[in-house]
Every structure is written in C-alpha cells, then in structure tokens.
mmCIF file of C-alpha atoms in Angstrom:
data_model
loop_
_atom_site.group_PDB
_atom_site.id
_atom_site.type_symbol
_atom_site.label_atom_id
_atom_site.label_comp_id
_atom_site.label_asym_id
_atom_site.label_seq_id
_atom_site.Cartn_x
_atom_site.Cartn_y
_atom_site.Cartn_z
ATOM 1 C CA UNK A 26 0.000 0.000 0.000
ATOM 2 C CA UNK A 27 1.353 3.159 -0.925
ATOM 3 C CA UNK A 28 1.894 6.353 1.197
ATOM 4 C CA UNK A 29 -0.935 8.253 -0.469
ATOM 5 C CA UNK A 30 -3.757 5.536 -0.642
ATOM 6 C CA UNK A 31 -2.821 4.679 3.435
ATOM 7 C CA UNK A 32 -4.077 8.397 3.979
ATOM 8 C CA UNK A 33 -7.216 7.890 1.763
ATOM 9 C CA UNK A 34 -7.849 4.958 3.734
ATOM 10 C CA UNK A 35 -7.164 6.519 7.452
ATOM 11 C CA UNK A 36 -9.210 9.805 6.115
ATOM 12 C CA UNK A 37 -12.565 7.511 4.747
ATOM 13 C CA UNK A 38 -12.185 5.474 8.323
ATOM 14 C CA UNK A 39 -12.116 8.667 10.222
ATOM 15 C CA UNK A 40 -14.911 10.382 8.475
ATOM 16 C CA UNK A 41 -16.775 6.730 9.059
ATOM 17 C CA UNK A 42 -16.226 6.798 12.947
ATOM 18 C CA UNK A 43 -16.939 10.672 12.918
ATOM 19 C CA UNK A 44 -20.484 10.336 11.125
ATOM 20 C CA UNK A 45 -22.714 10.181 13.710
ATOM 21 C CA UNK A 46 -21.396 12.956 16.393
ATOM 22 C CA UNK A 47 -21.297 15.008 12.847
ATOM 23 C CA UNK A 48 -25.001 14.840 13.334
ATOM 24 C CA UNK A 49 -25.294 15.429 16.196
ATOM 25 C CA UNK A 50 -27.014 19.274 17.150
ATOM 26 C CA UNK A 51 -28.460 21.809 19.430
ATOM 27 C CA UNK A 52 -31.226 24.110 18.282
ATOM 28 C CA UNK A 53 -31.055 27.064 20.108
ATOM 29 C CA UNK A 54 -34.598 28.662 20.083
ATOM 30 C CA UNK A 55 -35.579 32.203 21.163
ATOM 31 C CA UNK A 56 -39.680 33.142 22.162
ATOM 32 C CA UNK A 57 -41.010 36.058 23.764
ATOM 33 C CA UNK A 58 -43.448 33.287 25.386
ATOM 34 C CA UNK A 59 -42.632 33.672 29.095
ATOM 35 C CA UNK A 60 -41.204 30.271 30.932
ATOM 36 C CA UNK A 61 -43.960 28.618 32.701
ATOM 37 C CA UNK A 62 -46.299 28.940 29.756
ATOM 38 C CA UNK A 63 -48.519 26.899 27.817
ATOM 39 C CA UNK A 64 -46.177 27.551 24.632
ATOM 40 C CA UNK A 65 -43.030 26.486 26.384
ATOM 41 C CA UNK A 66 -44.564 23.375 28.070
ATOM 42 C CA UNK A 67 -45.748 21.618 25.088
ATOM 43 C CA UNK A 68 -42.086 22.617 23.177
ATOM 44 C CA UNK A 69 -40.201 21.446 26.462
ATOM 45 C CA UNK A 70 -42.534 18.656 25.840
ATOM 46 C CA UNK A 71 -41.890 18.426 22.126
ATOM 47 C CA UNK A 72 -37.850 18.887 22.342
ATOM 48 C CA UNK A 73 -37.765 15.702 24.806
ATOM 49 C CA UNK A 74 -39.408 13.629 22.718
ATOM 50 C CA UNK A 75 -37.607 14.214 20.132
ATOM 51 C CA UNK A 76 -34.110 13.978 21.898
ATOM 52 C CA UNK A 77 -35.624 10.500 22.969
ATOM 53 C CA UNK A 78 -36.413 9.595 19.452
ATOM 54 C CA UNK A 79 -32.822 10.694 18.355
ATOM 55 C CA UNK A 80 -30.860 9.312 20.523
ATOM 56 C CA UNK A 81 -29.819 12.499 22.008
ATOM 57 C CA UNK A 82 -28.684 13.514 18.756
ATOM 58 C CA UNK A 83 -30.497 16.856 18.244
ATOM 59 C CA UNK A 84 -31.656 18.692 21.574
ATOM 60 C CA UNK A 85 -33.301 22.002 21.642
ATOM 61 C CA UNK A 86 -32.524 25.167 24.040
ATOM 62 C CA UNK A 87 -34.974 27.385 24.484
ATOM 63 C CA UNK A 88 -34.469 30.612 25.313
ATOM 64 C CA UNK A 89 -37.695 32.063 26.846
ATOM 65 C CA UNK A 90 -39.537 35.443 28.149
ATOM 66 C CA UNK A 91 -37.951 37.697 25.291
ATOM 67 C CA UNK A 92 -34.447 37.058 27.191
ATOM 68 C CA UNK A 93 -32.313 37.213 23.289
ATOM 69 C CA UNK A 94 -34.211 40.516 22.151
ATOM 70 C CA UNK A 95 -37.159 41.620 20.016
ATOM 71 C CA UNK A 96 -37.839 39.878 16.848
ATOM 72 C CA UNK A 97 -35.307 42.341 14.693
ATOM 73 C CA UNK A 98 -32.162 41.154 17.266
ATOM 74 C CA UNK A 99 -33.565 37.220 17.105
ATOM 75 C CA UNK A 100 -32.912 37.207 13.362
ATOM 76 C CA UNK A 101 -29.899 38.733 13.436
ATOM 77 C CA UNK A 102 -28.791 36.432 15.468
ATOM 78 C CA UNK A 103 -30.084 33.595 14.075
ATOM 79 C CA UNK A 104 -27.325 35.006 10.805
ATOM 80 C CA UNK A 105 -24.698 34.992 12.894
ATOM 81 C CA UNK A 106 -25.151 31.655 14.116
ATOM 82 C CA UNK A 107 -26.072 32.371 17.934
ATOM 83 C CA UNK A 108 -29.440 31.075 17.504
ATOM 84 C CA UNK A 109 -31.114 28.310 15.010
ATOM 85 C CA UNK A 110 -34.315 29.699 15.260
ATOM 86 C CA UNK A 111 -37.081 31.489 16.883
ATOM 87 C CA UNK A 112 -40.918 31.177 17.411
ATOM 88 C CA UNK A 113 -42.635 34.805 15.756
ATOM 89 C CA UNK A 114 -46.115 36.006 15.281
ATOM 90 C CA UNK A 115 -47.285 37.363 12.446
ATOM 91 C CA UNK A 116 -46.774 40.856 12.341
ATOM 92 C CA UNK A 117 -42.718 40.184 11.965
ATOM 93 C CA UNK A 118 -42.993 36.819 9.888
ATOM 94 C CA UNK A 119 -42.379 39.742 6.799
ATOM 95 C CA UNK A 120 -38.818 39.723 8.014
ATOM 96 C CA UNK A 121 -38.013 36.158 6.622
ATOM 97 C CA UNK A 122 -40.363 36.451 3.328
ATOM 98 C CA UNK A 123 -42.169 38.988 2.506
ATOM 99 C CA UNK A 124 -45.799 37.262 1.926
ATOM 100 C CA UNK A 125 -45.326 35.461 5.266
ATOM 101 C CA UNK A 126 -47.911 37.743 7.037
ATOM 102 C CA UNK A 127 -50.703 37.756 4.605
ATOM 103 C CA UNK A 128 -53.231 36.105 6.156
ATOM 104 C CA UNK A 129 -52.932 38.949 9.181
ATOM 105 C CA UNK A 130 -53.877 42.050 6.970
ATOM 106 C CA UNK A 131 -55.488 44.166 9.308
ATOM 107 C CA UNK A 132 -59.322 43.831 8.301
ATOM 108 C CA UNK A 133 -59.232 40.994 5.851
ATOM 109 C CA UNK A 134 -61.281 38.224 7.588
ATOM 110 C CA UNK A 135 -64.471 39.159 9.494
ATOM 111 C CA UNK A 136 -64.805 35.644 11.366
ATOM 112 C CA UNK A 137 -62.199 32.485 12.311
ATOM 113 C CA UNK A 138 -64.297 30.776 9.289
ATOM 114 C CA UNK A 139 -62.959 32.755 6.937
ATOM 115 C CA UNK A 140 -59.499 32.802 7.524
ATOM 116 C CA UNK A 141 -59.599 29.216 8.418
ATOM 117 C CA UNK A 142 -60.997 28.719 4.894
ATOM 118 C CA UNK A 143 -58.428 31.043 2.811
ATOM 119 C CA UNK A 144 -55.798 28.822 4.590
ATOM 120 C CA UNK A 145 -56.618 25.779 3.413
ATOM 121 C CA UNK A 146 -56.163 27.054 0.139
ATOM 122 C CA UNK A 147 -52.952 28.803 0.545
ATOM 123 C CA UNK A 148 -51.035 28.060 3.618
ATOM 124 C CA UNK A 149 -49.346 25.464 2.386
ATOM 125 C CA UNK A 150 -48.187 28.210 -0.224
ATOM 126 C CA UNK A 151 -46.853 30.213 2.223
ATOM 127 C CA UNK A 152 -44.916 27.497 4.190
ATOM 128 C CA UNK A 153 -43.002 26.821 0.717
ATOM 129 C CA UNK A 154 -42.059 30.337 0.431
ATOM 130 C CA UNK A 155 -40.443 30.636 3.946
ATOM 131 C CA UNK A 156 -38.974 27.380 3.327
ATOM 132 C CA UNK A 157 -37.380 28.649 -0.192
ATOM 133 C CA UNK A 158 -36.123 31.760 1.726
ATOM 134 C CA UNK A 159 -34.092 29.541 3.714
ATOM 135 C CA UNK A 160 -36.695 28.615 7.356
ATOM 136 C CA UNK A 161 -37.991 25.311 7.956
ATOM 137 C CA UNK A 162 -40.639 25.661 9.888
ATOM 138 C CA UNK A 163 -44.022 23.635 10.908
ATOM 139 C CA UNK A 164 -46.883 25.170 10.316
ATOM 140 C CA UNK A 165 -49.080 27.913 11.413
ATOM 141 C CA UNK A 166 -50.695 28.103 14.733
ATOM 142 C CA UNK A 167 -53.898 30.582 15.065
ATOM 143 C CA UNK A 168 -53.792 32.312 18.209
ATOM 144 C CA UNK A 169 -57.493 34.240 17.034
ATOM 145 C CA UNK A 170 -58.390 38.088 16.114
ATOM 146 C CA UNK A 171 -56.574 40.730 17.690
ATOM 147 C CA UNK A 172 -59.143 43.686 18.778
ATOM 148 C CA UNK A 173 -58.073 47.335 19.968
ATOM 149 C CA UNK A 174 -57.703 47.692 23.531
ATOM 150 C CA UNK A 175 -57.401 51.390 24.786
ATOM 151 C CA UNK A 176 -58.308 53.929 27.985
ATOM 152 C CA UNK A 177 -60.605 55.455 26.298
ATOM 153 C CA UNK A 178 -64.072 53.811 23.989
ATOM 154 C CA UNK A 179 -63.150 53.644 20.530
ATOM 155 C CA UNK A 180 -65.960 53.401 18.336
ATOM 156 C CA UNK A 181 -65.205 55.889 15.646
ATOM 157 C CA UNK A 182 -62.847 57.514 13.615
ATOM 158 C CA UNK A 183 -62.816 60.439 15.458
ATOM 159 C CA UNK A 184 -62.251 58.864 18.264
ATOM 160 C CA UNK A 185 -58.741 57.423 16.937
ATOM 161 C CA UNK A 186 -57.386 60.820 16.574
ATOM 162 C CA UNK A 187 -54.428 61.694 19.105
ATOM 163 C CA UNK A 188 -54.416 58.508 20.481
ATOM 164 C CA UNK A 189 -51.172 56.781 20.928
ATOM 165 C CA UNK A 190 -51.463 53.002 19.353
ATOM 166 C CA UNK A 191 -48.960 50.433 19.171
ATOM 167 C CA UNK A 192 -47.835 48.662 16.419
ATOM 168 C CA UNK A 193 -45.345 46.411 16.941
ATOM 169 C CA UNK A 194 -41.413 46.907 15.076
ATOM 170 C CA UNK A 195 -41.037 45.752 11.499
ATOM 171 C CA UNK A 196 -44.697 45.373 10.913
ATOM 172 C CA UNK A 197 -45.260 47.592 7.772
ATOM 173 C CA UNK A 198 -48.609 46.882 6.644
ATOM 174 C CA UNK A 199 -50.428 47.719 10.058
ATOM 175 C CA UNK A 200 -48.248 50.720 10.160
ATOM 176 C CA UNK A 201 -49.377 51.824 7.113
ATOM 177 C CA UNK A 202 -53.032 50.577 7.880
ATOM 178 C CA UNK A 203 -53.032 53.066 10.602
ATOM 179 C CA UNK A 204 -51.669 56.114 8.694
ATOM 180 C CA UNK A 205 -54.693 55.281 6.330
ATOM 181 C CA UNK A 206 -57.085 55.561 9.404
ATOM 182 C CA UNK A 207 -55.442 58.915 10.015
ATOM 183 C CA UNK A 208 -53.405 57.519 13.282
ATOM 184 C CA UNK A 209 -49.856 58.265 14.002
ATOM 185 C CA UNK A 210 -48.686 54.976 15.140
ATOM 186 C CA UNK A 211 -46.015 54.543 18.199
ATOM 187 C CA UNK A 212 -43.125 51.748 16.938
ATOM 188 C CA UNK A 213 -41.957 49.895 19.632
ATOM 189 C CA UNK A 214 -41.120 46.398 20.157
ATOM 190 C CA UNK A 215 -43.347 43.911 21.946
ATOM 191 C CA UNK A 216 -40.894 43.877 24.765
ATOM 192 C CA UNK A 217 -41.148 47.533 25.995
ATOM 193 C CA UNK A 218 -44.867 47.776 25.573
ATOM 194 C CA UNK A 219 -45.810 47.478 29.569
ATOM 195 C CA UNK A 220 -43.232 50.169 29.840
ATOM 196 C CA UNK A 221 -45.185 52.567 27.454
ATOM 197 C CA UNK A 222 -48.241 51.613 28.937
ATOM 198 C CA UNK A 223 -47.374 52.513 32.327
ATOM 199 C CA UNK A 224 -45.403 56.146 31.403
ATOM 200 C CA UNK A 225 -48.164 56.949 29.057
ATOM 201 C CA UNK A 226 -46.349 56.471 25.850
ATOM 202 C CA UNK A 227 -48.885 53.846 24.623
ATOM 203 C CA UNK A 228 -52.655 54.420 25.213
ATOM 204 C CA UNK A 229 -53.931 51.627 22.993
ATOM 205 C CA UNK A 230 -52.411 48.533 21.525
ATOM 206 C CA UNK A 231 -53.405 45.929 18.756
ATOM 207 C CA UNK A 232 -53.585 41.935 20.393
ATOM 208 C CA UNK A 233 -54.974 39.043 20.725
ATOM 209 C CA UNK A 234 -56.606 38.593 24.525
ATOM 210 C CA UNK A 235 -54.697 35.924 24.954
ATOM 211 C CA UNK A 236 -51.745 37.630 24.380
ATOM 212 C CA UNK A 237 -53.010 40.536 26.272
ATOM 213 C CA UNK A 238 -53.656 38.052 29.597
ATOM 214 C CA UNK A 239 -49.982 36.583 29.227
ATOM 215 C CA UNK A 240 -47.943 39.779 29.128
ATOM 216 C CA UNK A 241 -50.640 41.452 31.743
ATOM 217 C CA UNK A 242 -50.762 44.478 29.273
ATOM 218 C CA UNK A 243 -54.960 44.325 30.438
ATOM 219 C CA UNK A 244 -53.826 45.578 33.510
ATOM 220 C CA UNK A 245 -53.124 49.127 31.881
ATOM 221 C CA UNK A 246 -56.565 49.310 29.507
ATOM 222 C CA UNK A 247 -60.022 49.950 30.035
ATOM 223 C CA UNK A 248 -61.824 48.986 26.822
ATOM 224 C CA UNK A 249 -61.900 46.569 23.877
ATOM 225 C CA UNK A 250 -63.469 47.535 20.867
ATOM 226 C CA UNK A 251 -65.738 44.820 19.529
ATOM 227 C CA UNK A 252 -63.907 44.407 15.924
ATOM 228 C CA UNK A 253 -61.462 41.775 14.658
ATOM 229 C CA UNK A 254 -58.574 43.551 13.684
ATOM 230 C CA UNK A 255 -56.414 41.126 12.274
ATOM 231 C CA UNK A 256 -56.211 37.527 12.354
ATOM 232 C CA UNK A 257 -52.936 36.719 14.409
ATOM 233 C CA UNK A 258 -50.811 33.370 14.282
ATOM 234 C CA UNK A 259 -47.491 32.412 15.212
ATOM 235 C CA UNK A 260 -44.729 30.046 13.271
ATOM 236 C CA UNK A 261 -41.558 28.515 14.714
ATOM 237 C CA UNK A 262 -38.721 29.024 12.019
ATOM 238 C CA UNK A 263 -35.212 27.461 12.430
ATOM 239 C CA UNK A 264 -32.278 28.157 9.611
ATOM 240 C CA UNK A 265 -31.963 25.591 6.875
ATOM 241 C CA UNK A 266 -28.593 26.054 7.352
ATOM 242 C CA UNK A 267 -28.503 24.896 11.077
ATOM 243 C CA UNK A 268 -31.447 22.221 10.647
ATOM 244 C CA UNK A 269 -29.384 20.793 7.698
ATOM 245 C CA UNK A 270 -26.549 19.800 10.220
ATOM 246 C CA UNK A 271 -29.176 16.881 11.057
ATOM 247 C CA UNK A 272 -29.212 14.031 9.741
ATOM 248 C CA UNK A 273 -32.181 13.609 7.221
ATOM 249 C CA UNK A 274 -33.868 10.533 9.422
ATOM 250 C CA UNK A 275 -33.270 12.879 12.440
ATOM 251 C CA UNK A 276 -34.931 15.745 10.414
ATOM 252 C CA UNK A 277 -38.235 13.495 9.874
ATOM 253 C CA UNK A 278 -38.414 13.320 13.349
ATOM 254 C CA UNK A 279 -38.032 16.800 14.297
ATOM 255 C CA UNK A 280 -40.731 17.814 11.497
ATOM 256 C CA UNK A 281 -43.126 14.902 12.631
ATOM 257 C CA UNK A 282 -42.864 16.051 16.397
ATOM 258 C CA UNK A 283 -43.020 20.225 15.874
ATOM 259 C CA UNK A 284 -45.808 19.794 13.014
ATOM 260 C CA UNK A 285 -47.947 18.015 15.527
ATOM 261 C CA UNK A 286 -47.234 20.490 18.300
ATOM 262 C CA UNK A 287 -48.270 22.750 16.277
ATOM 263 C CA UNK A 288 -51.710 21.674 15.171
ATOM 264 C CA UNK A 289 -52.310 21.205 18.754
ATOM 265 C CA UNK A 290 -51.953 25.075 18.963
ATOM 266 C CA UNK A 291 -53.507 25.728 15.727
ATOM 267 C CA UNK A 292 -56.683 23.407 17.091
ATOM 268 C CA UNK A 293 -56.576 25.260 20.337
ATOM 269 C CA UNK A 294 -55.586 28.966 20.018
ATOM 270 C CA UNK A 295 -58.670 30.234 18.799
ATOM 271 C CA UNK A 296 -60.747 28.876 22.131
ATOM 272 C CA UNK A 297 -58.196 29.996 24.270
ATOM 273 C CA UNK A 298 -57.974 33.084 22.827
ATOM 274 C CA UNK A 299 -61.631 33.236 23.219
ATOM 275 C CA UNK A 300 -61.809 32.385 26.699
ATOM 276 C CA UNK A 301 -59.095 34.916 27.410
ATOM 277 C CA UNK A 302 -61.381 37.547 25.935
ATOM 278 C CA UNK A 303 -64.182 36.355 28.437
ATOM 279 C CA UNK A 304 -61.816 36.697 31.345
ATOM 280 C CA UNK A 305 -61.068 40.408 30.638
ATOM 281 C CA UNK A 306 -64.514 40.916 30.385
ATOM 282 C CA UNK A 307 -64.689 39.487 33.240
ATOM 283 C CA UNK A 308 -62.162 41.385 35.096
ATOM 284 C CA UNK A 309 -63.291 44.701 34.631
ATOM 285 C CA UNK A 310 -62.493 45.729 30.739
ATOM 286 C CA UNK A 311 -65.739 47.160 28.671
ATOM 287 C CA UNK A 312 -66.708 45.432 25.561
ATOM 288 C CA UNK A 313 -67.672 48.735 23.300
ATOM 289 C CA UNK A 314 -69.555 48.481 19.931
ATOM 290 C CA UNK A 315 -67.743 50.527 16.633
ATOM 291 C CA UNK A 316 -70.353 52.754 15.030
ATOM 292 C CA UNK A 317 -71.928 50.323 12.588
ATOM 293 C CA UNK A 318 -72.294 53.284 9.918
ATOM 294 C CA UNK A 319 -68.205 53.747 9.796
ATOM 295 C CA UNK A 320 -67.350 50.020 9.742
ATOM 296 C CA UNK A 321 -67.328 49.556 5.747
ATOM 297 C CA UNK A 322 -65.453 53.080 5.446
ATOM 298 C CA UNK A 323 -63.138 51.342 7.954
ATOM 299 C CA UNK A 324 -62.428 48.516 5.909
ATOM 300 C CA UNK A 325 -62.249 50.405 2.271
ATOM 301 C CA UNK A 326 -59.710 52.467 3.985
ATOM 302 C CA UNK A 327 -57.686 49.680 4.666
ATOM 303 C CA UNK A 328 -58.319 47.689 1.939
ATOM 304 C CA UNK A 329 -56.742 50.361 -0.171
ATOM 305 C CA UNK A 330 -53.754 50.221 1.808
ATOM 306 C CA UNK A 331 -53.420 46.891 1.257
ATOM 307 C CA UNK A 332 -53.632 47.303 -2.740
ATOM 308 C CA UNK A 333 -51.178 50.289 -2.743
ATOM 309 C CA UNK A 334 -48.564 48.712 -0.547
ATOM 310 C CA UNK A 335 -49.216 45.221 -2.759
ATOM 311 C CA UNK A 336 -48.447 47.769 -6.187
ATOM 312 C CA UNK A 337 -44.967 49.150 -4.322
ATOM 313 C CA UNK A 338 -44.075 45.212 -4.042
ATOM 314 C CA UNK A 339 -44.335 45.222 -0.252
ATOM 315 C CA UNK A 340 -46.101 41.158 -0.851
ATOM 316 C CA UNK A 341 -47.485 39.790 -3.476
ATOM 317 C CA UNK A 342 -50.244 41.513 -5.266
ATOM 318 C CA UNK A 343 -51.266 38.566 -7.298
ATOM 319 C CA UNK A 344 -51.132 36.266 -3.928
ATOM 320 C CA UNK A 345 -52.896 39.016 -2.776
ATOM 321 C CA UNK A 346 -55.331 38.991 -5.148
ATOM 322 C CA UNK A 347 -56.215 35.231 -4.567
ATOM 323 C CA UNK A 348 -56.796 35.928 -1.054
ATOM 324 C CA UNK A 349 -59.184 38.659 -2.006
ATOM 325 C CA UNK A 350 -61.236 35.906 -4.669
ATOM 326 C CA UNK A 351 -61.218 32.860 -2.077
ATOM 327 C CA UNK A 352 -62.807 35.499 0.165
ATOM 328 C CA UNK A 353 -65.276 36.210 -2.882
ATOM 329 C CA UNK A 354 -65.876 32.707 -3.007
ATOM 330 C CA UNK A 355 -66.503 32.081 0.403
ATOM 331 C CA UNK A 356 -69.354 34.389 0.683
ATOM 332 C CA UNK A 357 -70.935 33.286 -2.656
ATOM 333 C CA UNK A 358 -71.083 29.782 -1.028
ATOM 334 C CA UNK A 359 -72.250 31.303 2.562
ATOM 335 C CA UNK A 360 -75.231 33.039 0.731
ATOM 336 C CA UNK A 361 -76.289 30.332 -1.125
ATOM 337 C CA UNK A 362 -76.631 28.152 2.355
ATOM 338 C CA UNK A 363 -78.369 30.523 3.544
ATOM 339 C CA UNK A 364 -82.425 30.297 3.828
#
C-alpha cells in the first residue's frame, strides 16, 4: 500500500467513525413566550421527545420570556449563528419572506371561518415560500383576532385621533393601515410595551386577549373595541442552514414532532384566545360596539392600503389577489346556504 492511498484509507475510516457525532445538534430557540407557559410546556414537551427519538442527537434550548431581544435582534442572530431559530407572530414573519404575514392584513377576515378557509387554500403556499427563503418551519398556529384595547371607547374615527397606538417593530402593513385611518402609530417592540403603557407612551395597543392576559398588558386598559382587527398566528422558524446539520432521518423526526405540536396550537388557540377575551370581560375591561355606519369606510380604507402597498411590491399583489377571490368565493357559497 502506498503512502498516499494509506491516507485515503485513514481519512474515509475517520470520516466513518466521525459520522454520527457530525449529526449530532443543538437548536437554540428564542420566544417572547414567558417560561412557565402553555407555549413552552408543550415545546419542552416536544424537544424531549424528540431527543428521545434521536438518541440524544439533536436537543433544543430554548431561550424564553424575550431574554435574546425583540424579533429584529432574534434574526440577526439567528445570521450569525447564535441562535437556530425562533418562534414569531405574524406581524414580523415579513422579516423572513415577505408574503409570510398575509393572512394577518389588518381587516381581511371578518370571522375564524374565513381565515380558516383562505388557509386551506394557501397556507401550504406560504410554508413553501419561507422554506425557499431559507426557514424550515411547521406550520401555522392561530392564536385568534386581535381587537383594539385602549383607555378610552373607541368606536369611531374620530375617536382614533391623538391617540397613541402600538404597532409592533417591522410590521409595515399595520403601520401603514393606521396612517390610512389617520393615526400616528407609536413603533416599539413587543418587549417595551408594559413600559409605554405605564409612562403613558402607549394608550392603545393591537392583540390578541390571549396575548393581552400573558404579558398582563390588560392591567393598563379599560376597553376593547368589539372588531377583529387582524387575524394573528405564530410560526416557529429554524435556519436551513442549522437544521441541515441533522441528519435527514433525524430531520423526519423533528418535522413529525413540531408539526404536531403545532396543530395542537392551531386546534386550540382560537378557544383559548376566546376564553381569554371572556376573562377580561370578566375582570373589569368594557366590551364597546364601533359605530356600525363607519365600519365599511373602515375597511375600504384599509383595503386600499393593502392594494397600494401590494403595487410598491411590499407582498405579493397577485397572492394578494387570490386571497381577495377565495374570500369572494366564500361568501358566494355562505349566501347560497343561507335560507
């Protein structure tokens, strides 16, 4: 045997012992979903089982309670390698792909039936895109409508001017959604909202009840107005480059465990977020009623945003466009049930 085939030989051995710790990875995950939470339960939950399943080949750390940053310092981190991945809600899902958030245009669905129906038809879409911009990810998990919560009734127009609403960093269609209304929005990320609620920066924010119960923000409002805002979901993403590191049985395993976790929330968000909203009733917020005369000048005010900012190539006007004719659709069919 000569000197160079020896090597060969000594480097295909190594690289056969080496294989499986070559696998073998960490996902380091970042959440504003405090510890202790539903959320980070079921993905404790999840992460075991599939570190069982592995062999202790891929394990997840979680990093919890908005601990790595908003969502703009999660992804740059995730580029520079300190974290795989991160679980976002829509509202920043734009910052990976840029049709990622469609289904949470502020005013497009009036009930959970109709978004639930435009997602059959495109979500699957959607998950290709993110995955083509380089995120594996699992599916989308409804967490419900978002509704205005404020200190003072909201009901029309009017009363929107001067008041100080939230809309969350990175989030350019409900920024410009609220310029259309007339509103000066207040940018801030999720993380420093109780802070501008208690120094009187914020006086009304955009969320989910659910979401409203878990960071306590209901502590600082008074009212909700009784109109879905904007359909609100949430989507773990990890890096293609990072996931790719597994090996591709490994990979199944990970997909088969995180999909199902997240059906689980996609089957449950809406209820919870449902019974959240009964508990602030509950606890003192008022449930006040939008002027029913204003509500379609509401939503053609909107819905004009959404065309312009579709023209400027902010997402995808013709995706856009198919949301708008499922929705079409969807009505035809309702009417014709109906007696």
């Amino acid at each position: 045997m000569t000197k160079s085939t020896h090597l060969c030989v000594v480097a295909v051995l190594a690289g056969f012992f080496w294989a499986g710790p070559a696998w073998a990875q960490t996902l380091k995950i970042a959440t504003i979903a405090p510890e202790g939470s539903s959320w980070m339960n079921d993905m404790r939950a999840g992460a075991k089982a599939i570190e069982e399943h592995t062999n202790g080949r891929v394990k997840f750390k979680f990093y919890g309670g908005g601990v790595q940053g908003n969502d703009k310092q999660v992804q740059r981190k995730m580029r520079t390698g300190q974290l795989h991945g991160g679980a976002f809600t829509s509202g920043g899902l734009n910052m990976f792909q840029d049709d990622a958030d469609l289904f949470a245009l502020p005013m497009m669905f009036n009930s959970v039936d109709e978004a639930r129906s435009v997602r059959g038809q495109l979500e699957a879409e959607l998950r290709l895109r993110l995955e083509q911009a380089g995120y594996v990810n699992f599916g989308f998990a409804a967490a419900g409508f978002a509704y205005m919560m404020s200190n003072k009734p909201l009901r029309t127009l009017a009363d929107l001017d001067g008041q100080k609403i939230w809309i969350p960093e990175g989030d350019p269609v409900g920024f410009a959604a609220l310029r259309a209304l007339g509103v000066a929005p207040v940018v801030m990320p999720v993380t420093d909202v109780m802070t501008g609620l208690q120094t009187d920066l914020l006086d009304s924010v955009t969320v989910p009840p659910v979401g409203a119960v878990v960071f306590q923000w209901h502590t600082r409002l008074k009212y909700i107005t009784n109109v879905p805002v904007a359909y609100v979901y949430a989507a773990l993403l990890i890096d293609r480059k990072a996931f790719a590191r597994i090996g591709p049985e490994d990979q199944q395993v990970v997909r088969e465990v995180m999909e199902g976790i997240y059906r689980k929330f996609d089957q449950n968000g809406v209820r919870d977020n449902d019974q959240a909203l009964q508990a602030l009733l509950e606890s003192g917020l008022q449930m006040v009623e939008p002027d029913p005369a204003e509500m379609s000048q509401w939503r053609g005010i909107v819905s004009r945003s959404h065309r312009q900012l579709a023209r400027e190539g902010v997402f995808d006007a013709t995706l856009l466009g198919r949301v708008e004719q499922l929705l079409e659709d969807y009505s035809e069919r309702r009417a014709v049930k109906s007696p």
